[in-house]
Amino acid sequence: MKYLTNRKITKKFIEKILNKKDEKAGSFIIFTGKVRKDAVVNPGTRGKTYVREIIYEAYNKMAEKEIESIVKFAENKFKVREIIVKHRIGRVKVGEIAFLVAVFSEHRKEGFSAIQFIINKIKKKVPIWKKEILSNGKARWKKGSSYPKTPNFLLP
Amino acid sequence: MKYLTNRKITKKFIEKILNKKDEKAGSFIIFTGKVRKDAVVNPGTRGKTYVREIIYEAYNKMAEKEIESIVKFAENKFKVREIIVKHRIGRVKVGEIAFLVAVFSEHRKEGFSAIQFIINKIKKKVPIWKKEILSNGKARWKKGSSYPKTPNFLLP
Amino acid sequence: MRILFFGKLKEITGKREIKTNNYRTLNELKNFLFEKYLDLKKETFFIAVNQKIVDKNVKLKDNDEIALLPPISGG
Amino acid sequence: MRILFFGKLKEITGKREIKTNNYRTLNELKNFLFEKYLDLKKETFFIAVNQKIVDKNVKLKDNDEIALLPPISGG
């Protein structure tokens, strides 16, 4: 798989990106989304629980296609030189990288437009889901945000 | 000096930033501005010349103050957890990093707003100048972009 | 055709996937699923046929891959 | 007071810095500089007194640090 990975996104991987030589790229931007140690208030329980890790699940085949189409679209829409996207699947601990997007471009304005476009589209369109594992061992699916127009009603 | 450096901004330096642990920072964004191998068309000469390196000059004392005030302003204006700024002075070769800004924040939206604000303000307000050294050995000051309201006329 | 379940829906049906060829349209399939897994009715999800989101009562063919997808929470 | 020159202006004056105490206002200083370095007149620059941009004919004191700054091209 080109974009999804169940292996840790390591500093070595990021170094490899940093080592890329591109004399025409005046701007290099990298975004990493990490698992946050969010506090979770459970009604009924006295203490506070925290997110310990997140399990990411994807509809792999569709997710790879969607990310590919977003990257291709961004390459045409913005004048950028290279786009790199990695999204974790499987178990990701607090502080670990779950999502990475990097953009090389001649100038920074296109780079920032492209990278924000890509991140927003992926979060909205790519079939990936988060299951939070809490410090008390409980698990809960993160409520998703994007709904198509007519989700599950009986269609006309 | 906190923000200006005449030493190369190395991968090691970036790794140190990457190694920072912040369990509340869900978003980590880093921008690096590099010296581009721009083609320079000289009227009169047949061949093309290219930028070989850039010499950055700063009014150090004022530049440090200006960057500090921009960073402080951004810390209040945006809900971010940490801001890192480095700007090179002295000789920077093509492909080398001249300018680096990194922002840790809980969510990516604040991170992207803050980092773009900081970069734009530094480019507009901080007294730093670029002298391009071309492949034919010639040198030329890059035309600056920002002018105050009444630059050099005899003031009222 | 293959019916795939993801996220919370997989916990409701207890299955990652079922195979069936008895349904000719999306609505027919949905009626079957709602009857078989009552709790599905309470869930909001969208449907992809061969990795494309559909929101019409499309015809279904034997080798189609149909996926029930909860709202996305990736990135 | 100290007068600092940066970027292209430094090449025009041939100096990074000059010391003088003969001028009481910014305009007086500028007249002197324009006479001494004719090419300065063709340049656009702004002026900082003690690292603060000024655009009024401020009074100058002995220990002031005045800097002539070309338009910025940093970042």
PDB file of C-alpha atoms in Angstrom, chain A residues 12-86:
ATOM      1  CA  LYS A  12      14.116   7.718  10.074  1.00  0.00           C
ATOM      2  CA  PHE A  13      11.215   7.916   7.632  1.00  0.00           C
ATOM      3  CA  ILE A  14      10.967  11.661   8.176  1.00  0.00           C
ATOM      4  CA  GLU A  15      14.736  12.008   7.791  1.00  0.00           C
ATOM      5  CA  LYS A  16      14.494  10.292   4.427  1.00  0.00           C
ATOM      6  CA  ILE A  17      11.997  12.981   3.380  1.00  0.00           C
ATOM      7  CA  LEU A  18      14.255  15.709   4.780  1.00  0.00           C
ATOM      8  CA  ASN A  19      17.186  14.325   2.778  1.00  0.00           C
ATOM      9  CA  LYS A  20      15.391  14.752  -0.526  1.00  0.00           C
ATOM     10  CA  LYS A  21      17.348  17.094  -2.772  1.00  0.00           C
ATOM     11  CA  ASP A  22      15.273  19.436  -4.933  1.00  0.00           C
ATOM     12  CA  GLU A  23      17.063  22.576  -5.919  1.00  0.00           C
ATOM     13  CA  LYS A  24      13.882  24.132  -7.283  1.00  0.00           C
ATOM     14  CA  ALA A  25      11.917  23.601  -4.061  1.00  0.00           C
ATOM     15  CA  GLY A  26      12.171  26.774  -2.038  1.00  0.00           C
ATOM     16  CA  SER A  27       9.533  25.574   0.403  1.00  0.00           C
ATOM     17  CA  PHE A  28       9.228  22.299   2.291  1.00  0.00           C
ATOM     18  CA  ILE A  29       6.324  21.853   4.705  1.00  0.00           C
ATOM     19  CA  ILE A  30       5.584  18.787   6.800  1.00  0.00           C
ATOM     20  CA  PHE A  31       2.533  18.164   8.973  1.00  0.00           C
ATOM     21  CA  THR A  32       2.339  15.328  11.449  1.00  0.00           C
ATOM     22  CA  GLY A  33      -0.862  14.460  13.296  1.00  0.00           C
ATOM     23  CA  LYS A  34      -0.181  12.700  16.584  1.00  0.00           C
ATOM     24  CA  VAL A  35      -2.383  10.832  19.024  1.00  0.00           C
ATOM     25  CA  ARG A  36      -3.245  13.233  21.846  1.00  0.00           C
ATOM     26  CA  LYS A  37      -3.544  12.236  25.483  1.00  0.00           C
ATOM     27  CA  ASP A  38      -7.079  13.604  25.660  1.00  0.00           C
ATOM     28  CA  ALA A  39      -8.825  13.593  28.992  1.00  0.00           C
ATOM     29  CA  VAL A  40     -12.127  11.736  28.832  1.00  0.00           C
ATOM     30  CA  VAL A  41     -14.746  12.475  31.463  1.00  0.00           C
ATOM     31  CA  ASN A  42     -16.900   9.418  32.062  1.00  0.00           C
ATOM     32  CA  PRO A  43     -20.321  10.142  33.515  1.00  0.00           C
ATOM     33  CA  GLY A  44     -20.625   8.114  36.680  1.00  0.00           C
ATOM     34  CA  THR A  45     -16.971   7.312  37.252  1.00  0.00           C
ATOM     35  CA  ARG A  46     -15.192   9.517  39.778  1.00  0.00           C
ATOM     36  CA  GLY A  47     -11.700   9.636  38.269  1.00  0.00           C
ATOM     37  CA  LYS A  48     -10.651  10.935  34.897  1.00  0.00           C
ATOM     38  CA  THR A  49      -9.668   8.569  32.169  1.00  0.00           C
ATOM     39  CA  TYR A  50      -7.307   9.376  29.320  1.00  0.00           C
ATOM     40  CA  VAL A  51      -6.776   8.208  25.796  1.00  0.00           C
ATOM     41  CA  ARG A  52      -3.971   5.634  25.923  1.00  0.00           C
ATOM     42  CA  GLU A  53      -3.849   4.741  22.260  1.00  0.00           C
ATOM     43  CA  ILE A  54      -5.981   4.749  19.139  1.00  0.00           C
ATOM     44  CA  ILE A  55      -6.717   1.882  16.790  1.00  0.00           C
ATOM     45  CA  TYR A  56      -7.154   3.068  13.222  1.00  0.00           C
ATOM     46  CA  GLU A  57      -9.251   0.979  10.853  1.00  0.00           C
ATOM     47  CA  ALA A  58      -9.522   1.653   7.118  1.00  0.00           C
ATOM     48  CA  TYR A  59     -11.384   0.292   4.144  1.00  0.00           C
ATOM     49  CA  ASN A  60      -7.939  -0.166   2.649  1.00  0.00           C
ATOM     50  CA  LYS A  61      -8.762  -0.573  -1.020  1.00  0.00           C
ATOM     51  CA  MET A  62     -11.105   2.442  -1.072  1.00  0.00           C
ATOM     52  CA  ALA A  63      -8.907   4.536   1.192  1.00  0.00           C
ATOM     53  CA  GLU A  64      -5.866   4.079  -1.072  1.00  0.00           C
ATOM     54  CA  LYS A  65      -7.969   5.057  -4.112  1.00  0.00           C
ATOM     55  CA  GLU A  66      -9.425   8.117  -2.375  1.00  0.00           C
ATOM     56  CA  ILE A  67      -6.036   9.365  -1.159  1.00  0.00           C
ATOM     57  CA  GLU A  68      -4.538   8.807  -4.610  1.00  0.00           C
ATOM     58  CA  SER A  69      -7.330  10.846  -6.250  1.00  0.00           C
ATOM     59  CA  ILE A  70      -6.930  13.638  -3.661  1.00  0.00           C
ATOM     60  CA  VAL A  71      -3.150  13.759  -4.223  1.00  0.00           C
ATOM     61  CA  LYS A  72      -3.550  13.761  -8.014  1.00  0.00           C
ATOM     62  CA  PHE A  73      -6.203  16.492  -7.805  1.00  0.00           C
ATOM     63  CA  ALA A  74      -3.957  18.593  -5.574  1.00  0.00           C
ATOM     64  CA  GLU A  75      -0.992  18.149  -7.945  1.00  0.00           C
ATOM     65  CA  ASN A  76      -3.046  19.692 -10.745  1.00  0.00           C
ATOM     66  CA  LYS A  77      -4.782  22.343  -8.662  1.00  0.00           C
ATOM     67  CA  PHE A  78      -1.616  23.650  -6.961  1.00  0.00           C
ATOM     68  CA  LYS A  79       1.816  24.243  -8.475  1.00  0.00           C
ATOM     69  CA  VAL A  80       3.703  21.853  -6.175  1.00  0.00           C
ATOM     70  CA  ARG A  81       6.738  19.633  -6.847  1.00  0.00           C
ATOM     71  CA  GLU A  82       6.058  16.644  -4.592  1.00  0.00           C
ATOM     72  CA  ILE A  83       3.415  15.421  -2.164  1.00  0.00           C
ATOM     73  CA  ILE A  84       3.947  12.691   0.425  1.00  0.00           C
ATOM     74  CA  VAL A  85       1.086  11.178   2.445  1.00  0.00           C
ATOM     75  CA  LYS A  86       1.224   8.449   5.063  1.00  0.00           C
TER      76      LYS A  86
END
